XYZ file of C-alpha atoms in Angstrom:
463
model
C -11.678 -11.944 36.757
C -10.736 -10.213 33.403
C -10.570 -6.737 35.114
C -8.536 -8.140 37.957
C -6.019 -9.705 35.351
C -5.883 -6.405 33.564
C -5.109 -4.496 36.747
C -2.378 -6.991 37.649
C -0.735 -6.747 34.373
C -0.824 -2.855 34.727
C 0.939 -3.150 38.134
C 3.515 -5.623 36.759
C 4.328 -3.285 33.994
C 4.161 -0.117 35.996
C 7.046 2.295 35.776
C 8.407 4.842 38.331
C 6.535 8.074 38.683
C 9.297 10.243 37.733
C 12.437 9.281 35.539
C 14.257 12.031 33.992
C 17.633 13.035 32.441
C 19.330 16.025 31.001
C 20.182 16.941 27.376
C 23.810 16.397 26.773
C 24.195 17.321 23.083
C 22.287 17.497 19.868
C 23.612 15.733 16.776
C 21.668 16.193 13.502
C 18.093 15.058 14.043
C 18.730 13.179 17.294
C 19.157 14.584 20.949
C 21.729 12.687 23.260
C 20.311 12.564 26.856
C 22.441 11.647 29.891
C 21.099 9.769 33.007
C 17.874 8.532 31.292
C 17.515 4.750 31.888
C 14.384 3.971 29.888
C 13.822 1.321 27.154
C 13.872 1.930 23.491
C 10.336 3.049 22.299
C 9.554 5.037 25.443
C 7.932 8.458 24.921
C 9.574 11.319 26.668
C 8.715 15.211 27.208
C 11.434 17.751 26.765
C 11.162 20.461 29.432
C 12.934 23.904 29.475
C 14.738 25.095 32.588
C 11.448 26.532 33.689
C 9.630 23.374 33.456
C 7.694 24.261 30.422
C 7.026 21.559 27.886
C 8.863 22.017 24.697
C 8.020 18.988 22.630
C 7.824 15.163 22.797
C 10.227 12.509 21.531
C 10.861 8.699 21.389
C 13.940 6.799 22.482
C 15.522 5.125 19.484
C 18.805 3.865 20.788
C 21.843 4.288 23.128
C 25.428 5.522 22.574
C 27.916 4.843 25.426
C 26.234 6.227 28.554
C 23.803 8.335 26.692
C 20.207 7.688 25.531
C 19.411 8.825 21.948
C 15.983 10.485 21.649
C 14.474 11.513 18.410
C 12.055 14.479 18.887
C 8.659 14.532 17.384
C 9.326 17.922 15.857
C 12.567 19.884 15.088
C 15.386 20.348 17.498
C 14.877 24.075 17.553
C 14.787 25.543 21.060
C 16.295 22.512 22.770
C 19.348 23.421 24.985
C 22.080 21.643 26.824
C 20.734 20.929 30.345
C 17.086 20.855 29.473
C 15.216 18.111 31.508
C 13.853 15.199 29.537
C 11.134 13.228 31.529
C 9.556 9.950 30.654
C 5.760 10.086 29.707
C 5.022 6.454 28.735
C 7.237 3.442 28.070
C 4.941 1.674 25.581
C 3.985 3.075 22.157
C 0.090 3.134 21.734
C -2.623 4.739 19.495
C -6.280 5.278 20.285
C -8.734 3.164 18.476
C -12.574 3.131 18.265
C -15.500 2.915 15.790
C -15.894 6.567 16.073
C -12.849 7.002 13.962
C -14.833 6.177 10.823
C -15.186 9.282 8.818
C -12.372 11.017 10.473
C -8.836 12.201 9.507
C -6.216 11.861 12.165
C -2.418 12.424 12.678
C 0.226 10.127 13.691
C -0.955 10.157 17.428
C -4.507 9.304 16.481
C -5.613 12.799 17.225
C -8.301 14.171 14.885
C -7.114 16.991 12.663
C -10.332 17.501 10.703
C -11.795 20.146 13.181
C -14.874 18.047 14.113
C -14.027 17.311 17.783
C -12.334 14.803 19.854
C -12.823 10.889 19.905
C -14.808 9.351 22.600
C -14.709 5.940 24.088
C -11.245 5.121 22.513
C -9.115 2.414 23.766
C -5.322 2.343 23.444
C -3.831 -0.202 21.227
C -0.091 -1.069 20.882
C 1.682 0.290 17.772
C 3.857 -3.012 17.567
C 1.889 -6.069 18.889
C 3.349 -9.450 18.761
C 3.412 -11.084 15.415
C 0.263 -13.057 14.413
C 0.600 -16.808 14.855
C 0.890 -18.229 11.505
C -1.364 -21.228 12.384
C -4.147 -18.782 13.261
C -4.108 -17.276 9.635
C -6.960 -18.315 7.475
C -6.457 -19.391 3.786
C -7.115 -16.540 1.224
C -9.824 -18.129 -0.939
C -12.369 -15.323 -1.221
C -12.000 -12.577 -3.999
C -12.155 -8.966 -3.123
C -13.358 -6.563 -5.676
C -11.405 -3.360 -5.939
C -13.428 -1.638 -8.629
C -10.483 -1.362 -10.951
C -11.262 -3.738 -13.864
C -7.748 -4.533 -15.038
C -7.067 -5.662 -11.533
C -10.099 -7.548 -10.847
C -10.030 -9.349 -14.187
C -6.326 -10.188 -14.423
C -4.631 -9.635 -11.090
C -7.622 -10.695 -8.966
C -7.265 -9.983 -5.342
C -8.105 -12.188 -2.260
C -9.385 -10.927 1.106
C -6.307 -10.696 3.167
C -3.775 -10.579 0.417
C -0.892 -8.011 0.303
C 0.027 -6.353 -3.013
C 2.476 -3.645 -3.987
C 1.704 -0.923 -6.611
C 5.047 -0.233 -8.208
C 5.512 2.852 -10.423
C 7.733 5.938 -10.930
C 6.321 9.387 -9.653
C 3.604 10.893 -11.788
C 2.069 7.668 -13.255
C -1.166 7.707 -11.287
C -0.581 5.613 -8.181
C -2.364 7.843 -5.812
C -5.452 8.200 -8.182
C -5.592 4.511 -8.625
C -5.555 3.878 -4.890
C -8.238 6.583 -4.344
C -10.290 4.726 -7.026
C -9.969 1.689 -5.000
C -11.039 3.288 -1.854
C -14.235 4.580 -3.518
C -15.431 1.273 -5.258
C -13.927 -1.500 -3.090
C -16.079 -4.162 -1.705
C -14.410 -3.939 1.662
C -16.301 -2.772 4.536
C -13.766 -0.414 6.088
C -10.963 1.762 4.419
C -7.861 2.722 6.511
C -5.889 5.131 4.262
C -2.377 6.022 5.393
C -0.715 8.973 3.584
C 2.938 9.070 4.708
C 5.361 11.651 3.296
C 2.682 13.323 0.817
C 2.652 16.858 -0.051
C 0.480 19.008 2.175
C -1.988 19.876 -0.505
C -2.432 16.512 -1.726
C -4.003 15.334 1.727
C -6.796 17.873 1.242
C -7.102 17.159 -2.468
C -7.274 13.256 -1.701
C -10.101 14.009 0.919
C -12.025 16.417 -1.422
C -11.547 14.669 -4.764
C -11.166 10.994 -4.068
C -13.589 10.733 -1.130
C -17.443 11.339 -1.170
C -19.602 11.406 1.877
C -20.518 7.697 1.646
C -16.930 6.674 1.084
C -15.511 8.873 3.847
C -18.148 7.478 6.374
C -16.462 4.052 6.108
C -12.967 5.278 5.983
C -10.223 6.444 8.289
C -7.363 8.774 6.954
C -4.038 8.815 8.803
C -1.643 11.345 7.395
C 1.868 12.792 8.046
C 3.166 15.031 5.454
C 6.666 15.311 4.069
C 7.664 18.344 6.325
C 7.014 16.459 9.457
C 9.872 14.721 11.204
C 10.795 11.169 10.310
C 9.567 9.660 13.596
C 6.111 11.172 12.922
C 5.955 9.850 9.478
C 7.062 6.330 10.621
C 4.631 6.486 13.467
C 1.816 7.350 11.282
C 2.340 4.060 9.302
C 2.311 1.939 12.362
C -0.798 3.809 13.542
C -2.677 3.214 10.436
C -1.913 -0.596 10.644
C -2.885 -0.584 14.342
C -6.291 0.937 13.496
C -6.791 -1.641 10.622
C -5.976 -4.366 13.049
C -8.594 -3.282 15.550
C -11.369 -3.200 12.795
C -10.252 -6.718 11.819
C -10.563 -7.929 15.185
C -14.192 -6.571 15.543
C -14.949 -8.703 12.469
C -14.618 -6.248 9.496
C -13.023 -6.811 6.152
C -10.573 -3.903 5.869
C -8.810 -2.347 2.781
C -5.513 -0.966 3.993
C -3.825 1.466 1.551
C -0.456 2.865 2.471
C 0.889 5.657 0.070
C 3.853 5.183 0.252
C 5.960 2.295 1.770
C 9.047 3.935 0.147
C 8.692 7.266 2.067
C 8.101 5.086 5.365
C 11.456 3.450 4.577
C 13.040 6.919 3.874
C 11.851 7.842 7.421
C 13.407 4.751 9.046
C 16.560 5.508 7.071
C 16.812 8.951 8.682
C 16.094 7.586 12.154
C 18.560 4.686 11.779
C 21.361 6.825 10.497
C 20.887 9.451 13.224
C 20.928 6.564 15.844
C 24.421 5.605 14.512
C 23.401 2.666 12.263
C 25.843 1.821 9.503
C 24.564 2.418 5.932
C 24.412 -0.576 3.862
C 22.666 -0.977 0.403
C 22.378 2.397 -1.344
C 22.608 4.163 2.136
C 19.795 2.062 3.922
C 20.824 0.778 7.304
C 19.638 -2.710 8.274
C 16.694 -1.463 10.352
C 15.001 -0.569 7.146
C 14.975 -4.136 5.830
C 13.882 -5.444 9.094
C 10.960 -2.911 9.240
C 9.490 -4.002 5.859
C 8.357 -7.568 6.863
C 7.250 -6.002 10.199
C 4.846 -3.754 8.529
C 3.690 -5.932 5.673
C 3.161 -9.209 7.703
C 0.608 -7.539 9.921
C -2.049 -7.651 7.235
C -3.827 -10.838 6.328
C -6.794 -12.795 7.132
C -7.666 -14.150 10.660
C -10.691 -16.170 12.084
C -12.303 -12.623 12.998
C -11.720 -10.614 9.727
C -9.173 -9.519 7.122
C -6.727 -6.788 6.119
C -6.181 -6.590 2.418
C -3.223 -4.349 1.935
C -2.189 -2.180 -1.053
C 1.312 -0.495 -0.554
C 2.618 2.012 -3.216
C 6.372 1.721 -3.866
C 8.282 4.351 -5.851
C 10.694 3.136 -8.482
C 13.347 4.836 -10.404
C 11.828 4.849 -13.939
C 11.131 1.283 -14.880
C 13.866 -0.143 -12.597
C 12.340 -2.666 -9.956
C 15.862 -3.332 -8.444
C 15.807 -0.568 -6.069
C 16.573 -2.042 -2.585
C 12.972 -1.102 -1.256
C 11.247 -2.540 -4.266
C 13.204 -5.662 -4.301
C 12.779 -6.305 -0.493
C 9.046 -5.604 -0.612
C 8.436 -7.918 -3.620
C 10.021 -10.756 -1.485
C 7.329 -10.218 1.090
C 4.231 -9.252 -0.749
C 1.692 -11.502 -2.279
C 2.079 -9.923 -5.669
C 2.377 -6.629 -7.408
C 0.694 -4.307 -9.773
C 3.216 -2.516 -12.207
C 2.388 0.948 -13.639
C 4.249 1.838 -16.890
C 5.046 5.384 -17.978
C 4.746 4.483 -21.552
C 1.150 3.351 -21.038
C 0.411 6.618 -19.032
C 1.841 8.835 -21.802
C -0.428 7.209 -24.303
C -3.615 8.205 -22.228
C -4.025 4.458 -21.299
C -5.380 4.636 -17.663
C -4.960 2.913 -15.373
C -1.522 2.455 -16.756
C -1.343 -1.176 -15.579
C 1.174 -3.442 -17.346
C -0.947 -6.689 -17.084
C 1.991 -8.782 -18.515
C 4.270 -8.012 -15.680
C 1.598 -7.691 -12.897
C 0.997 -10.865 -10.864
C -1.267 -11.951 -7.928
C 0.087 -14.990 -6.145
C -3.287 -16.135 -4.990
C -4.979 -15.701 -8.415
C -5.720 -19.374 -8.751
C -7.052 -19.592 -5.219
C -9.767 -16.994 -5.793
C -11.053 -17.498 -9.375
C -12.821 -20.116 -11.350
C -10.888 -22.280 -14.107
C -12.779 -20.391 -16.783
C -11.579 -16.992 -15.367
C -8.065 -18.338 -15.213
C -8.128 -19.536 -18.800
C -9.446 -16.034 -19.938
C -6.854 -14.342 -18.101
C -4.003 -16.427 -19.733
C -5.596 -15.755 -23.224
C -5.674 -12.115 -22.786
C -2.113 -11.775 -21.278
C -0.849 -13.836 -24.346
C -2.629 -11.432 -26.598
C -1.327 -8.376 -25.107
C 2.128 -9.844 -25.129
C 1.822 -10.747 -28.936
C 0.626 -7.172 -29.571
C 3.637 -5.691 -27.808
C 5.903 -7.770 -29.958
C 4.470 -6.484 -33.329
C 3.582 -3.063 -32.138
C 6.895 -1.382 -33.372
C 6.502 -3.009 -36.783
C 3.002 -1.714 -36.964
C 4.083 1.920 -36.001
C 6.412 1.980 -39.066
C 4.082 0.149 -41.414
C 6.357 -2.814 -41.762
C 3.806 -5.606 -40.791
C 2.055 -7.362 -43.556
C -1.482 -8.545 -42.443
C -1.788 -12.422 -42.910
C 1.889 -13.110 -42.242
C 1.360 -14.394 -38.773
C -2.167 -15.605 -37.450
C -1.548 -15.011 -33.795
C -0.354 -11.399 -34.562
C -3.385 -10.831 -36.588
C -5.661 -12.028 -33.917
C -3.765 -9.873 -31.257
C -4.124 -6.871 -33.646
C -7.894 -7.340 -34.184
C -8.519 -8.017 -30.395
C -6.730 -4.910 -29.347
C -9.696 -2.573 -29.188
C -11.717 -5.084 -27.238
C -8.951 -5.721 -24.698
C -8.464 -1.867 -24.287
C -12.168 -1.555 -23.597
C -11.835 -3.886 -20.679
C -8.518 -2.676 -19.366
C -8.919 1.139 -19.779
C -11.284 2.851 -17.174
C -12.135 6.477 -16.679
C -10.639 8.085 -13.484
C -14.187 9.313 -12.569
C -16.108 6.525 -14.256
C -19.256 5.919 -12.210
C -20.321 2.474 -10.930
C -20.670 2.447 -7.178
C -19.467 -0.282 -4.950
C -17.389 -3.084 -7.156
C -18.983 -6.383 -8.017
C -16.442 -9.068 -8.743
C -18.969 -11.127 -10.626
C -19.624 -8.322 -13.036
C -16.040 -8.197 -13.829
C -15.956 -11.858 -14.549
C -18.834 -11.517 -16.820
C -17.171 -8.691 -18.775
C -14.066 -10.912 -19.012
C -16.325 -13.731 -20.491
C -17.789 -11.339 -22.950
C -14.358 -10.350 -24.036
C -13.425 -14.016 -24.649
C -16.595 -14.307 -26.823
C -15.285 -11.369 -28.960
C -11.958 -13.076 -29.145
C -13.496 -16.207 -30.394
C -15.535 -14.330 -32.904
C -12.376 -12.798 -34.216
C -10.690 -16.203 -34.460
C -13.492 -17.722 -36.270
C -13.763 -14.716 -38.764
C -9.991 -14.932 -39.455
C -10.416 -18.721 -40.159
C -13.267 -17.999 -42.567
C -11.156 -15.356 -44.391
C -8.139 -17.760 -44.585
C -10.185 -20.419 -46.230
C -11.780 -17.872 -48.714
C -8.268 -16.814 -49.646
C -7.177 -20.301 -50.210
C -10.256 -21.181 -52.379
C -9.683 -17.899 -54.532
C -6.138 -18.749 -54.976
C -6.773 -22.381 -55.982
C -4.210 -25.085 -56.629
C -0.941 -23.996 -58.130
C -0.607 -24.944 -61.885
C 2.367 -26.928 -62.854
């Protein structure tokens, strides 16, 4: 009965065997095609006057009586009068278990030279939204292997977090370390708009054989057309959804959400959308929740999403950063000043937040986190005075405690980029945080003892 239902569905959604139009004009990145009555999202072939296939494209909009098509490559070689024929009306990507250990492009085609995929099924790039009533609560922690995150910005299975930072602060290295050490069963790593050499560097330096065997890497470099970059992001999420549906816990890494939005901005402006905030058309701000809301936890499995977001310096009021924060379940903020000091990962634990922290941690963990953040904030307040030698020890007990505990806190928060450790253990990080609290309490008691000794040595003031 299931097979019959599938066949009926195919017939109901069947499209005429041959639908085609002709190229009328090229405007920037878009091609305007006459007499092509197909829906938005349809994939088409550009054919020369001799019938030879030149490239593929996708319908992105309409202008008067013309259909606007965005090619998957450059518009070079396309001429007025070339025929444009429909290939398929639905956007899909192949998915299967055989993708594990592979590097694929935006079409889901392997580019690692290890042959084709076998037994793949086609999955829609834009499925219907997940019913909110079928989403499971996020109440189970997921270790990332980064102590600063696991201890103070604890992540739950199915959560979505942004990694906000300016270029060059270490976002990609941090995400690579998560991929190596995460407790998730499957990694889906989507590299959008990266430099060509960085893709190979990521595979060679961030992935070992064991990690690659449980990972799928989807990439579209910065020199590829905007439609290809956008499709790579959607393909990565669709692949992650497949593994979630078969019962896996997935870590989805997208580097970067900002470049995905840049691609959508180019597509939207080429299709005739009006620019709004800082040149971004409305479709960009509609795209962000469409991408981010697809992660989460269901009855079958979970997708925990980390999305890198580029910022201008320390400014988080960038339109993309601001829109993403409104949808995400928290954010990790990387600071340039910490990176310049050699503090890695350069995570600002005071400004970073996980909105499900209290749902995935124990009360003792929560109290410890509050104390560490308080001490870090106190140290930041007195740091400038310390640098110029203007702080007098003993003038403020809380400042004294923060200064005394700084080495212990740094030992927990700093982590070597190539630090060994294998798969992450959330319980181990919780124990390290508890040990830090014991060190803090020891410092506090020692300071109390020193204060009492000073008071006895001083004695009562003579009249």
